[in-house]
JSON list of C-alpha atoms in Angstrom, two decimals:
[
{"chain": "P", "resi": 30, "resn": "MET", "atom": "CA", "xyz": [126.91, 62.22, 16.65]},
{"chain": "P", "resi": 31, "resn": "HIS", "atom": "CA", "xyz": [123.32, 64.10, 17.32]},
{"chain": "P", "resi": 32, "resn": "THR", "atom": "CA", "xyz": [123.02, 64.96, 13.86]},
{"chain": "P", "resi": 33, "resn": "SER", "atom": "CA", "xyz": [123.89, 61.22, 12.42]},
{"chain": "P", "resi": 34, "resn": "LEU", "atom": "CA", "xyz": [120.79, 60.29, 15.15]},
{"chain": "P", "resi": 35, "resn": "ASN", "atom": "CA", "xyz": [118.58, 62.60, 13.86]},
{"chain": "P", "resi": 36, "resn": "SER", "atom": "CA", "xyz": [119.38, 61.59, 10.33]},
{"chain": "P", "resi": 37, "resn": "SER", "atom": "CA", "xyz": [118.70, 57.99, 11.21]},
{"chain": "P", "resi": 38, "resn": "GLN", "atom": "CA", "xyz": [115.73, 58.48, 13.18]},
{"chain": "P", "resi": 39, "resn": "LYS", "atom": "CA", "xyz": [114.28, 60.73, 10.30]},
{"chain": "P", "resi": 40, "resn": "GLU", "atom": "CA", "xyz": [114.95, 57.58, 7.51]},
{"chain": "P", "resi": 41, "resn": "GLN", "atom": "CA", "xyz": [113.21, 55.33, 9.79]},
{"chain": "P", "resi": 42, "resn": "ARG", "atom": "CA", "xyz": [110.13, 57.39, 10.10]},
{"chain": "P", "resi": 43, "resn": "ILE", "atom": "CA", "xyz": [109.99, 57.93, 5.99]},
{"chain": "P", "resi": 44, "resn": "LYS", "atom": "CA", "xyz": [110.55, 54.08, 5.72]},
{"chain": "P", "resi": 45, "resn": "ASN", "atom": "CA", "xyz": [107.73, 53.26, 8.27]},
{"chain": "P", "resi": 46, "resn": "THR", "atom": "CA", "xyz": [105.31, 56.12, 6.38]},
{"chain": "P", "resi": 47, "resn": "LYS", "atom": "CA", "xyz": [106.21, 54.35, 3.20]},
{"chain": "P", "resi": 48, "resn": "ASN", "atom": "CA", "xyz": [105.48, 50.75, 4.64]},
{"chain": "P", "resi": 49, "resn": "GLN", "atom": "CA", "xyz": [102.35, 52.22, 5.85]},
{"chain": "P", "resi": 50, "resn": "SER", "atom": "CA", "xyz": [101.03, 53.71, 2.57]},
{"chain": "P", "resi": 51, "resn": "SER", "atom": "CA", "xyz": [101.79, 50.04, 0.54]},
{"chain": "P", "resi": 52, "resn": "VAL", "atom": "CA", "xyz": [99.78, 48.30, 3.45]},
{"chain": "P", "resi": 53, "resn": "LEU", "atom": "CA", "xyz": [96.86, 50.76, 2.98]},
{"chain": "P", "resi": 54, "resn": "LYS", "atom": "CA", "xyz": [96.89, 50.59, -0.69]},
{"chain": "P", "resi": 55, "resn": "GLU", "atom": "CA", "xyz": [96.83, 46.71, -0.49]},
{"chain": "P", "resi": 56, "resn": "ALA", "atom": "CA", "xyz": [93.95, 47.09, 1.40]},
{"chain": "P", "resi": 57, "resn": "VAL", "atom": "CA", "xyz": [92.11, 49.07, -0.86]},
{"chain": "P", "resi": 58, "resn": "SER", "atom": "CA", "xyz": [93.20, 47.10, -3.49]},
{"chain": "P", "resi": 59, "resn": "SER", "atom": "CA", "xyz": [91.69, 43.77, -1.31]},
{"chain": "P", "resi": 60, "resn": "LEU", "atom": "CA", "xyz": [88.41, 45.67, -0.83]},
{"chain": "P", "resi": 61, "resn": "GLU", "atom": "CA", "xyz": [88.09, 46.90, -4.67]},
{"chain": "P", "resi": 62, "resn": "THR", "atom": "CA", "xyz": [89.01, 43.03, -5.56]},
{"chain": "P", "resi": 63, "resn": "ILE", "atom": "CA", "xyz": [86.21, 41.70, -3.43]},
{"chain": "P", "resi": 64, "resn": "SER", "atom": "CA", "xyz": [83.60, 44.26, -4.44]},
{"chain": "P", "resi": 65, "resn": "VAL", "atom": "CA", "xyz": [83.88, 43.37, -7.87]},
{"chain": "P", "resi": 66, "resn": "LYS", "atom": "CA", "xyz": [83.54, 39.82, -6.85]},
{"chain": "P", "resi": 67, "resn": "LYS", "atom": "CA", "xyz": [80.58, 40.31, -5.17]},
{"chain": "P", "resi": 68, "resn": "GLU", "atom": "CA", "xyz": [79.09, 42.51, -8.07]},
{"chain": "P", "resi": 69, "resn": "ASP", "atom": "CA", "xyz": [79.99, 39.57, -10.14]},
{"chain": "P", "resi": 70, "resn": "PHE", "atom": "CA", "xyz": [77.64, 37.40, -8.23]},
{"chain": "P", "resi": 71, "resn": "HIS", "atom": "CA", "xyz": [74.66, 39.38, -9.26]},
{"chain": "P", "resi": 72, "resn": "PRO", "atom": "CA", "xyz": [74.84, 39.99, -13.23]},
{"chain": "P", "resi": 73, "resn": "ASN", "atom": "CA", "xyz": [72.26, 42.55, -14.38]},
{"chain": "P", "resi": 74, "resn": "THR", "atom": "CA", "xyz": [70.67, 40.35, -16.52]},
{"chain": "P", "resi": 75, "resn": "PHE", "atom": "CA", "xyz": [66.43, 39.49, -16.92]},
{"chain": "P", "resi": 76, "resn": "PHE", "atom": "CA", "xyz": [67.26, 35.64, -15.84]},
{"chain": "P", "resi": 77, "resn": "ARG", "atom": "CA", "xyz": [69.29, 36.82, -12.95]},
{"chain": "P", "resi": 78, "resn": "HIS", "atom": "CA", "xyz": [66.14, 39.36, -11.83]},
{"chain": "P", "resi": 79, "resn": "ILE", "atom": "CA", "xyz": [64.20, 36.28, -12.14]},
{"chain": "P", "resi": 80, "resn": "VAL", "atom": "CA", "xyz": [65.93, 34.03, -9.90]},
{"chain": "P", "resi": 81, "resn": "THR", "atom": "CA", "xyz": [66.53, 36.73, -7.54]},
{"chain": "P", "resi": 82, "resn": "ALA", "atom": "CA", "xyz": [62.48, 37.25, -7.19]},
{"chain": "P", "resi": 83, "resn": "MET", "atom": "CA", "xyz": [62.12, 33.76, -6.82]},
{"chain": "P", "resi": 84, "resn": "LYS", "atom": "CA", "xyz": [64.97, 33.71, -4.01]},
{"chain": "P", "resi": 85, "resn": "LEU", "atom": "CA", "xyz": [62.98, 36.92, -2.01]},
{"chain": "P", "resi": 86, "resn": "TYR", "atom": "CA", "xyz": [59.95, 34.46, -1.68]},
{"chain": "P", "resi": 87, "resn": "LYS", "atom": "CA", "xyz": [62.35, 32.00, 0.05]},
{"chain": "P", "resi": 88, "resn": "LYS", "atom": "CA", "xyz": [63.10, 34.65, 2.83]},
{"chain": "P", "resi": 89, "resn": "PRO", "atom": "CA", "xyz": [60.49, 34.62, 5.86]},
{"chain": "P", "resi": 90, "resn": "LEU", "atom": "CA", "xyz": [61.15, 38.30, 6.19]},
{"chain": "P", "resi": 91, "resn": "PHE", "atom": "CA", "xyz": [60.31, 38.78, 3.08]},
{"chain": "P", "resi": 92, "resn": "LEU", "atom": "CA", "xyz": [57.31, 36.81, 2.83]},
{"chain": "P", "resi": 93, "resn": "LEU", "atom": "CA", "xyz": [56.24, 38.82, 6.56]},
{"chain": "P", "resi": 94, "resn": "ILE", "atom": "CA", "xyz": [56.45, 42.10, 4.74]},
{"chain": "P", "resi": 95, "resn": "CYS", "atom": "CA", "xyz": [54.41, 40.78, 1.63]},
{"chain": "P", "resi": 96, "resn": "LEU", "atom": "CA", "xyz": [51.80, 39.39, 4.72]},
{"chain": "P", "resi": 97, "resn": "CYS", "atom": "CA", "xyz": [51.92, 43.37, 5.76]},
{"chain": "P", "resi": 98, "resn": "ARG", "atom": "CA", "xyz": [51.26, 44.71, 2.69]},
{"chain": "P", "resi": 99, "resn": "ALA", "atom": "CA", "xyz": [48.52, 42.36, 2.11]},
{"chain": "P", "resi": 100, "resn": "VAL", "atom": "CA", "xyz": [46.90, 43.52, 5.07]},
{"chain": "P", "resi": 101, "resn": "HIS", "atom": "CA", "xyz": [46.90, 47.38, 4.20]},
{"chain": "P", "resi": 102, "resn": "PHE", "atom": "CA", "xyz": [45.10, 46.19, 0.75]},
{"chain": "P", "resi": 103, "resn": "MET", "atom": "CA", "xyz": [42.56, 44.25, 3.12]},
{"chain": "P", "resi": 104, "resn": "THR", "atom": "CA", "xyz": [41.76, 46.59, 5.64]},
{"chain": "P", "resi": 105, "resn": "PHE", "atom": "CA", "xyz": [42.06, 49.76, 3.84]},
{"chain": "P", "resi": 106, "resn": "ILE", "atom": "CA", "xyz": [40.43, 48.90, 0.58]},
{"chain": "P", "resi": 107, "resn": "PRO", "atom": "CA", "xyz": [37.31, 47.94, 2.16]},
{"chain": "P", "resi": 108, "resn": "ILE", "atom": "CA", "xyz": [37.20, 50.82, 4.30]},
{"chain": "P", "resi": 109, "resn": "ILE", "atom": "CA", "xyz": [37.52, 53.41, 1.91]},
{"chain": "P", "resi": 110, "resn": "THR", "atom": "CA", "xyz": [35.35, 51.66, -0.36]},
{"chain": "P", "resi": 111, "resn": "THR", "atom": "CA", "xyz": [32.52, 51.32, 1.94]},
{"chain": "P", "resi": 112, "resn": "VAL", "atom": "CA", "xyz": [32.81, 54.25, 4.57]},
{"chain": "P", "resi": 113, "resn": "VAL", "atom": "CA", "xyz": [29.73, 56.11, 3.26]},
{"chain": "P", "resi": 114, "resn": "ASP", "atom": "CA", "xyz": [27.25, 53.20, 3.55]},
{"chain": "P", "resi": 115, "resn": "PHE", "atom": "CA", "xyz": [29.23, 52.01, 6.49]},
{"chain": "P", "resi": 116, "resn": "ILE", "atom": "CA", "xyz": [28.35, 55.16, 8.38]},
{"chain": "P", "resi": 117, "resn": "MET", "atom": "CA", "xyz": [25.01, 55.19, 7.35]},
{"chain": "P", "resi": 118, "resn": "ASP", "atom": "CA", "xyz": [24.49, 51.67, 8.96]},
{"chain": "P", "resi": 119, "resn": "LYS", "atom": "CA", "xyz": [25.53, 53.13, 12.15]},
{"chain": "P", "resi": 120, "resn": "GLY", "atom": "CA", "xyz": [23.05, 55.85, 11.85]},
{"chain": "P", "resi": 121, "resn": "LEU", "atom": "CA", "xyz": [24.42, 59.00, 9.96]},
{"chain": "P", "resi": 122, "resn": "VAL", "atom": "CA", "xyz": [23.11, 60.62, 7.13]},
{"chain": "P", "resi": 123, "resn": "GLU", "atom": "CA", "xyz": [24.73, 60.37, 3.52]},
{"chain": "P", "resi": 124, "resn": "GLU", "atom": "CA", "xyz": [25.97, 63.97, 3.52]},
{"chain": "P", "resi": 125, "resn": "ASP", "atom": "CA", "xyz": [28.16, 63.06, 6.48]},
{"chain": "P", "resi": 126, "resn": "GLY", "atom": "CA", "xyz": [29.85, 60.55, 4.24]},
{"chain": "P", "resi": 127, "resn": "LYS", "atom": "CA", "xyz": [32.41, 63.52, 2.89]},
{"chain": "P", "resi": 128, "resn": "TYR", "atom": "CA", "xyz": [33.30, 64.11, 6.71]},
{"chain": "P", "resi": 129, "resn": "ALA", "atom": "CA", "xyz": [34.11, 60.36, 7.47]},
{"chain": "P", "resi": 130, "resn": "ILE", "atom": "CA", "xyz": [36.45, 60.37, 4.30]},
{"chain": "P", "resi": 131, "resn": "ALA", "atom": "CA", "xyz": [37.91, 63.88, 5.45]},
{"chain": "P", "resi": 132, "resn": "ALA", "atom": "CA", "xyz": [38.81, 62.27, 8.53]},
{"chain": "P", "resi": 133, "resn": "LEU", "atom": "CA", "xyz": [40.08, 59.06, 7.23]},
{"chain": "P", "resi": 134, "resn": "SER", "atom": "CA", "xyz": [42.10, 61.24, 4.80]},
{"chain": "P", "resi": 135, "resn": "LEU", "atom": "CA", "xyz": [43.18, 63.28, 7.50]},
{"chain": "P", "resi": 136, "resn": "GLY", "atom": "CA", "xyz": [44.37, 60.74, 9.46]},
{"chain": "P", "resi": 137, "resn": "ASP", "atom": "CA", "xyz": [46.38, 58.72, 6.52]},
{"chain": "P", "resi": 138, "resn": "LEU", "atom": "CA", "xyz": [48.05, 61.99, 5.91]},
{"chain": "P", "resi": 139, "resn": "LEU", "atom": "CA", "xyz": [49.62, 62.60, 9.25]},
{"chain": "P", "resi": 140, "resn": "GLY", "atom": "CA", "xyz": [50.37, 58.78, 9.91]},
{"chain": "P", "resi": 141, "resn": "ARG", "atom": "CA", "xyz": [52.58, 59.21, 6.45]},
{"chain": "P", "resi": 142, "resn": "LEU", "atom": "CA", "xyz": [54.09, 62.40, 7.54]},
{"chain": "P", "resi": 143, "resn": "CYS", "atom": "CA", "xyz": [54.37, 62.68, 11.08]},
{"chain": "P", "resi": 144, "resn": "LEU", "atom": "CA", "xyz": [55.36, 59.47, 12.83]},
{"chain": "P", "resi": 145, "resn": "GLY", "atom": "CA", "xyz": [58.71, 58.41, 11.36]},
{"chain": "P", "resi": 146, "resn": "TRP", "atom": "CA", "xyz": [60.59, 60.61, 14.11]},
{"chain": "P", "resi": 147, "resn": "ILE", "atom": "CA", "xyz": [59.56, 57.55, 16.26]},
{"chain": "P", "resi": 148, "resn": "THR", "atom": "CA", "xyz": [62.05, 55.05, 14.68]},
{"chain": "P", "resi": 149, "resn": "ASP", "atom": "CA", "xyz": [64.38, 57.69, 13.06]},
{"chain": "P", "resi": 150, "resn": "ARG", "atom": "CA", "xyz": [65.18, 58.89, 16.40]},
{"chain": "P", "resi": 151, "resn": "GLY", "atom": "CA", "xyz": [65.78, 55.61, 18.11]},
{"chain": "P", "resi": 152, "resn": "TYR", "atom": "CA", "xyz": [62.87, 55.29, 20.38]},
{"chain": "P", "resi": 153, "resn": "LEU", "atom": "CA", "xyz": [61.79, 51.90, 18.92]},
{"chain": "P", "resi": 154, "resn": "SER", "atom": "CA", "xyz": [63.43, 49.52, 16.57]},
{"chain": "P", "resi": 155, "resn": "LEU", "atom": "CA", "xyz": [61.03, 49.34, 13.18]},
{"chain": "P", "resi": 156, "resn": "ALA", "atom": "CA", "xyz": [60.33, 45.72, 14.27]},
{"chain": "P", "resi": 157, "resn": "LYS", "atom": "CA", "xyz": [58.76, 47.14, 17.43]},
{"chain": "P", "resi": 158, "resn": "TYR", "atom": "CA", "xyz": [57.45, 49.52, 15.93]},
{"chain": "P", "resi": 159, "resn": "MET", "atom": "CA", "xyz": [55.46, 47.45, 13.61]},
{"chain": "P", "resi": 160, "resn": "LEU", "atom": "CA", "xyz": [54.72, 44.82, 16.31]},
{"chain": "P", "resi": 161, "resn": "ILE", "atom": "CA", "xyz": [52.78, 47.98, 18.23]},
{"chain": "P", "resi": 162, "resn": "THR", "atom": "CA", "xyz": [51.60, 49.50, 15.42]},
{"chain": "P", "resi": 163, "resn": "MET", "atom": "CA", "xyz": [49.70, 46.48, 13.61]},
{"chain": "P", "resi": 164, "resn": "ILE", "atom": "CA", "xyz": [48.40, 45.39, 16.77]},
{"chain": "P", "resi": 165, "resn": "ALA", "atom": "CA", "xyz": [47.02, 48.87, 17.63]},
{"chain": "P", "resi": 166, "resn": "GLN", "atom": "CA", "xyz": [45.71, 49.16, 14.02]},
{"chain": "P", "resi": 167, "resn": "GLY", "atom": "CA", "xyz": [44.15, 45.59, 14.24]},
{"chain": "P", "resi": 168, "resn": "ALA", "atom": "CA", "xyz": [42.23, 46.97, 17.66]},
{"chain": "P", "resi": 169, "resn": "CYS", "atom": "CA", "xyz": [41.67, 49.95, 16.06]},
{"chain": "P", "resi": 170, "resn": "THR", "atom": "CA", "xyz": [39.77, 48.45, 13.08]},
{"chain": "P", "resi": 171, "resn": "ALA", "atom": "CA", "xyz": [37.54, 45.90, 15.30]},
{"chain": "P", "resi": 172, "resn": "SER", "atom": "CA", "xyz": [36.25, 48.91, 17.35]},
{"chain": "P", "resi": 173, "resn": "LEU", "atom": "CA", "xyz": [34.74, 50.62, 14.34]},
{"chain": "P", "resi": 174, "resn": "SER", "atom": "CA", "xyz": [32.01, 48.24, 14.69]},
{"chain": "P", "resi": 175, "resn": "PHE", "atom": "CA", "xyz": [31.27, 49.28, 18.19]},
{"chain": "P", "resi": 176, "resn": "MET", "atom": "CA", "xyz": [31.21, 53.05, 17.21]},
{"chain": "P", "resi": 177, "resn": "ASN", "atom": "CA", "xyz": [27.67, 54.56, 16.80]},
{"chain": "P", "resi": 178, "resn": "THR", "atom": "CA", "xyz": [27.90, 58.35, 16.76]},
{"chain": "P", "resi": 179, "resn": "LYS", "atom": "CA", "xyz": [29.23, 60.77, 14.86]},
{"chain": "P", "resi": 180, "resn": "ILE", "atom": "CA", "xyz": [32.18, 61.92, 16.96]},
{"chain": "P", "resi": 181, "resn": "THR", "atom": "CA", "xyz": [33.34, 58.61, 18.14]},
{"chain": "P", "resi": 182, "resn": "LEU", "atom": "CA", "xyz": [33.18, 57.07, 14.62]},
{"chain": "P", "resi": 183, "resn": "PHE", "atom": "CA", "xyz": [35.30, 60.15, 13.01]},
{"chain": "P", "resi": 184, "resn": "ILE", "atom": "CA", "xyz": [37.59, 60.03, 15.46]},
{"chain": "P", "resi": 185, "resn": "MET", "atom": "CA", "xyz": [38.02, 56.42, 15.18]},
{"chain": "P", "resi": 186, "resn": "LEU", "atom": "CA", "xyz": [38.36, 56.60, 11.75]},
{"chain": "P", "resi": 187, "resn": "ALA", "atom": "CA", "xyz": [40.81, 59.19, 11.98]},
{"chain": "P", "resi": 188, "resn": "ILE", "atom": "CA", "xyz": [42.94, 56.82, 14.01]},
{"chain": "P", "resi": 189, "resn": "PHE", "atom": "CA", "xyz": [42.40, 54.14, 11.82]},
{"chain": "P", "resi": 190, "resn": "GLY", "atom": "CA", "xyz": [43.76, 56.16, 8.74]},
{"chain": "P", "resi": 191, "resn": "LEU", "atom": "CA", "xyz": [46.69, 57.40, 11.12]},
{"chain": "P", "resi": 192, "resn": "PHE", "atom": "CA", "xyz": [47.90, 53.87, 11.77]},
{"chain": "P", "resi": 193, "resn": "GLN", "atom": "CA", "xyz": [47.10, 53.01, 8.29]},
{"chain": "P", "resi": 194, "resn": "GLY", "atom": "CA", "xyz": [49.47, 55.53, 6.60]},
{"chain": "P", "resi": 195, "resn": "SER", "atom": "CA", "xyz": [52.07, 55.10, 8.98]},
{"chain": "P", "resi": 196, "resn": "LEU", "atom": "CA", "xyz": [52.62, 51.31, 8.42]},
{"chain": "P", "resi": 197, "resn": "PHE", "atom": "CA", "xyz": [52.19, 51.95, 4.42]},
{"chain": "P", "resi": 198, "resn": "VAL", "atom": "CA", "xyz": [55.11, 54.12, 4.28]},
{"chain": "P", "resi": 199, "resn": "ARG", "atom": "CA", "xyz": [56.99, 51.43, 6.35]},
{"chain": "P", "resi": 200, "resn": "HIS", "atom": "CA", "xyz": [56.92, 48.84, 3.90]},
{"chain": "P", "resi": 201, "resn": "ASN", "atom": "CA", "xyz": [59.60, 50.43, 1.57]},
{"chain": "P", "resi": 202, "resn": "VAL", "atom": "CA", "xyz": [61.79, 50.86, 5.02]},
{"chain": "P", "resi": 203, "resn": "LEU", "atom": "CA", "xyz": [61.77, 47.46, 5.80]},
{"chain": "P", "resi": 204, "resn": "VAL", "atom": "CA", "xyz": [62.75, 46.27, 2.34]},
{"chain": "P", "resi": 205, "resn": "SER", "atom": "CA", "xyz": [65.85, 48.60, 2.55]},
{"chain": "P", "resi": 206, "resn": "LYS", "atom": "CA", "xyz": [66.80, 47.29, 6.32]},
{"chain": "P", "resi": 207, "resn": "TYR", "atom": "CA", "xyz": [66.24, 43.46, 5.60]},
{"chain": "P", "resi": 208, "resn": "MET", "atom": "CA", "xyz": [67.26, 42.95, 1.79]},
{"chain": "P", "resi": 209, "resn": "GLU", "atom": "CA", "xyz": [70.37, 43.17, 0.08]},
{"chain": "P", "resi": 210, "resn": "ASN", "atom": "CA", "xyz": [71.54, 45.95, -2.27]},
{"chain": "P", "resi": 211, "resn": "HIS", "atom": "CA", "xyz": [70.76, 43.48, -5.27]},
{"chain": "P", "resi": 212, "resn": "GLU", "atom": "CA", "xyz": [67.87, 42.80, -4.14]},
{"chain": "P", "resi": 213, "resn": "GLN", "atom": "CA", "xyz": [65.86, 45.74, -3.08]},
{"chain": "P", "resi": 214, "resn": "SER", "atom": "CA", "xyz": [64.79, 47.32, -6.43]},
{"chain": "P", "resi": 215, "resn": "ILE", "atom": "CA", "xyz": [62.92, 43.73, -7.25]},
{"chain": "P", "resi": 216, "resn": "ALA", "atom": "CA", "xyz": [61.56, 43.44, -3.76]},
{"chain": "P", "resi": 217, "resn": "MET", "atom": "CA", "xyz": [59.55, 46.73, -4.17]},
{"chain": "P", "resi": 218, "resn": "GLY", "atom": "CA", "xyz": [57.87, 45.29, -6.83]},
{"chain": "P", "resi": 219, "resn": "CYS", "atom": "CA", "xyz": [57.49, 41.81, -5.89]},
{"chain": "P", "resi": 220, "resn": "MET", "atom": "CA", "xyz": [56.06, 42.53, -2.23]},
{"chain": "P", "resi": 221, "resn": "ASN", "atom": "CA", "xyz": [52.62, 43.54, -3.90]},
{"chain": "P", "resi": 222, "resn": "PHE", "atom": "CA", "xyz": [52.30, 40.13, -5.52]},
{"chain": "P", "resi": 223, "resn": "PHE", "atom": "CA", "xyz": [50.07, 38.95, -2.88]},
{"chain": "P", "resi": 224, "resn": "SER", "atom": "CA", "xyz": [48.44, 42.33, -2.54]},
{"chain": "P", "resi": 225, "resn": "GLY", "atom": "CA", "xyz": [47.55, 41.84, -6.30]},
{"chain": "P", "resi": 226, "resn": "LEU", "atom": "CA", "xyz": [46.00, 38.45, -6.12]},
{"chain": "P", "resi": 227, "resn": "LEU", "atom": "CA", "xyz": [44.02, 39.51, -3.00]},
{"chain": "P", "resi": 228, "resn": "GLY", "atom": "CA", "xyz": [42.60, 42.50, -5.10]},
{"chain": "P", "resi": 229, "resn": "PHE", "atom": "CA", "xyz": [40.47, 39.98, -7.41]},
{"chain": "P", "resi": 230, "resn": "ALA", "atom": "CA", "xyz": [38.74, 38.40, -4.17]},
{"chain": "P", "resi": 231, "resn": "LEU", "atom": "CA", "xyz": [38.20, 41.56, -2.23]},
{"chain": "P", "resi": 232, "resn": "PRO", "atom": "CA", "xyz": [35.04, 42.72, -4.50]},
{"chain": "P", "resi": 233, "resn": "ALA", "atom": "CA", "xyz": [33.71, 39.25, -3.48]},
{"chain": "P", "resi": 234, "resn": "TYR", "atom": "CA", "xyz": [34.66, 39.55, -0.03]},
{"chain": "P", "resi": 235, "resn": "ILE", "atom": "CA", "xyz": [32.99, 42.55, 0.09]},
{"chain": "P", "resi": 236, "resn": "GLY", "atom": "CA", "xyz": [30.08, 42.16, -1.56]},
{"chain": "P", "resi": 237, "resn": "TYR", "atom": "CA", "xyz": [29.22, 38.56, 0.54]},
{"chain": "P", "resi": 238, "resn": "PHE", "atom": "CA", "xyz": [29.05, 40.53, 3.85]},
{"chain": "P", "resi": 239, "resn": "ARG", "atom": "CA", "xyz": [26.68, 43.45, 2.31]},
{"chain": "P", "resi": 240, "resn": "ASP", "atom": "CA", "xyz": [24.31, 41.39, 0.08]},
{"chain": "P", "resi": 241, "resn": "THR", "atom": "CA", "xyz": [24.22, 38.25, 2.26]},
{"chain": "P", "resi": 242, "resn": "ILE", "atom": "CA", "xyz": [24.81, 39.03, 6.02]},
{"chain": "P", "resi": 243, "resn": "GLY", "atom": "CA", "xyz": [23.63, 42.72, 5.60]},
{"chain": "P", "resi": 244, "resn": "SER", "atom": "CA", "xyz": [26.77, 44.22, 7.68]},
{"chain": "P", "resi": 245, "resn": "TYR", "atom": "CA", "xyz": [29.93, 45.44, 7.57]},
{"chain": "P", "resi": 246, "resn": "ASP", "atom": "CA", "xyz": [30.78, 44.45, 11.10]},
{"chain": "P", "resi": 247, "resn": "TYR", "atom": "CA", "xyz": [32.12, 41.21, 10.71]},
{"chain": "P", "resi": 248, "resn": "ILE", "atom": "CA", "xyz": [34.97, 42.55, 8.20]},
{"chain": "P", "resi": 249, "resn": "MET", "atom": "CA", "xyz": [35.74, 44.75, 10.76]},
{"chain": "P", "resi": 250, "resn": "TYR", "atom": "CA", "xyz": [36.01, 42.22, 13.24]},
{"chain": "P", "resi": 251, "resn": "ILE", "atom": "CA", "xyz": [37.90, 39.44, 10.71]},
{"chain": "P", "resi": 252, "resn": "ASN", "atom": "CA", "xyz": [40.33, 42.40, 9.30]},
{"chain": "P", "resi": 253, "resn": "GLY", "atom": "CA", "xyz": [41.07, 43.50, 12.68]},
{"chain": "P", "resi": 254, "resn": "ALA", "atom": "CA", "xyz": [42.21, 39.86, 14.05]},
{"chain": "P", "resi": 255, "resn": "ILE", "atom": "CA", "xyz": [44.26, 39.18, 11.12]},
{"chain": "P", "resi": 256, "resn": "GLY", "atom": "CA", "xyz": [46.35, 42.75, 11.69]},
{"chain": "P", "resi": 257, "resn": "VAL", "atom": "CA", "xyz": [46.51, 41.70, 15.19]},
{"chain": "P", "resi": 258, "resn": "PHE", "atom": "CA", "xyz": [48.07, 37.72, 14.45]},
{"chain": "P", "resi": 259, "resn": "VAL", "atom": "CA", "xyz": [50.36, 39.48, 11.58]},
{"chain": "P", "resi": 260, "resn": "GLY", "atom": "CA", "xyz": [51.58, 42.25, 13.95]},
{"chain": "P", "resi": 261, "resn": "LEU", "atom": "CA", "xyz": [52.42, 39.61, 16.52]},
{"chain": "P", "resi": 262, "resn": "LEU", "atom": "CA", "xyz": [54.19, 37.75, 14.21]},
{"chain": "P", "resi": 263, "resn": "TRP", "atom": "CA", "xyz": [56.95, 40.55, 14.40]},
{"chain": "P", "resi": 264, "resn": "ALA", "atom": "CA", "xyz": [57.84, 39.27, 17.70]},
{"chain": "P", "resi": 265, "resn": "LEU", "atom": "CA", "xyz": [59.35, 36.70, 15.91]},
{"chain": "P", "resi": 266, "resn": "GLU", "atom": "CA", "xyz": [61.67, 38.96, 14.11]},
{"chain": "P", "resi": 267, "resn": "PRO", "atom": "CA", "xyz": [65.15, 37.85, 15.06]},
{"chain": "P", "resi": 268, "resn": "TYR", "atom": "CA", "xyz": [63.91, 34.09, 14.45]},
{"chain": "P", "resi": 269, "resn": "PHE", "atom": "CA", "xyz": [63.04, 35.20, 10.87]},
{"chain": "P", "resi": 270, "resn": "ARG", "atom": "CA", "xyz": [66.37, 37.47, 10.42]},
{"chain": "P", "resi": 271, "resn": "HIS", "atom": "CA", "xyz": [68.08, 34.29, 11.28]},
{"chain": "P", "resi": 272, "resn": "LYS", "atom": "CA", "xyz": [66.38, 31.91, 8.57]},
{"chain": "P", "resi": 273, "resn": "SER", "atom": "CA", "xyz": [66.60, 34.75, 5.99]},
{"chain": "P", "resi": 274, "resn": "GLU", "atom": "CA", "xyz": [70.40, 35.08, 6.61]},
{"chain": "P", "resi": 275, "resn": "LYS", "atom": "CA", "xyz": [70.87, 31.35, 6.56]},
{"chain": "P", "resi": 276, "resn": "THR", "atom": "CA", "xyz": [68.63, 31.19, 3.28]},
{"chain": "P", "resi": 277, "resn": "GLU", "atom": "CA", "xyz": [71.32, 33.72, 1.75]},
{"chain": "P", "resi": 278, "resn": "ASP", "atom": "CA", "xyz": [74.22, 31.94, 2.93]},
{"chain": "P", "resi": 279, "resn": "ASP", "atom": "CA", "xyz": [73.20, 28.40, 1.13]},
{"chain": "P", "resi": 280, "resn": "ASN", "atom": "CA", "xyz": [72.40, 30.56, -1.92]},
{"chain": "P", "resi": 281, "resn": "LEU", "atom": "CA", "xyz": [75.93, 31.92, -1.99]},
{"chain": "P", "resi": 282, "resn": "PRO", "atom": "CA", "xyz": [78.04, 30.55, -5.09]},
{"chain": "P", "resi": 283, "resn": "VAL", "atom": "CA", "xyz": [81.10, 28.29, -3.98]},
{"chain": "P", "resi": 284, "resn": "ALA", "atom": "CA", "xyz": [84.10, 30.12, -5.04]},
{"chain": "P", "resi": 285, "resn": "VAL", "atom": "CA", "xyz": [86.35, 27.68, -7.27]}
]
């Protein structure tokens, strides 16, 4: 009798194992079907890429990333272009320009390579990091106008480069975090659209303050204020994320 009970228990276990295996197979099959259907929604065609690019510009978070990219070009390009003239206006000689460029480049390199651990280790979320760093970068940009000695100018240029380099490499990370997989490759290129348009106006923008006003200080004030303003927009990241998700849901095809 004991032997018959053991055999029945074994049969029951085998039966349960088979049932579990069949359930797992059905689950895997369902996931594969869902994955295939999801891919069907985003065919790899030229027309679909154009549609995806147009939909990206309806997402508030993507537009915010584009603004951050534009702020980088609006602040960094004028600095790197005019840094020698700028320090000469502050009383330094032309030979000091190479040290100013070196300080700016060193800060930029350190910012790109050495500040990723802050978000990678979870000390700050990416949105909070953008908020704090862009405000700091804006304040640093505006404060350049108040630096009148060699040491303070070089230190502030290095700090400016540190923030700029750190923010620049975050843009691709932002795209990877907030955009869907099928959108990311297109978003990497599209986020430079506004920056490209801005590039046409930068020479006139720089030339106006140099040739008409005679000082680069006002460029620093304006660029610093714009950087702080865009940085403050990251405080609204939860709202922008909600609006972006709502836009994405509205764009999903209806299953028939």
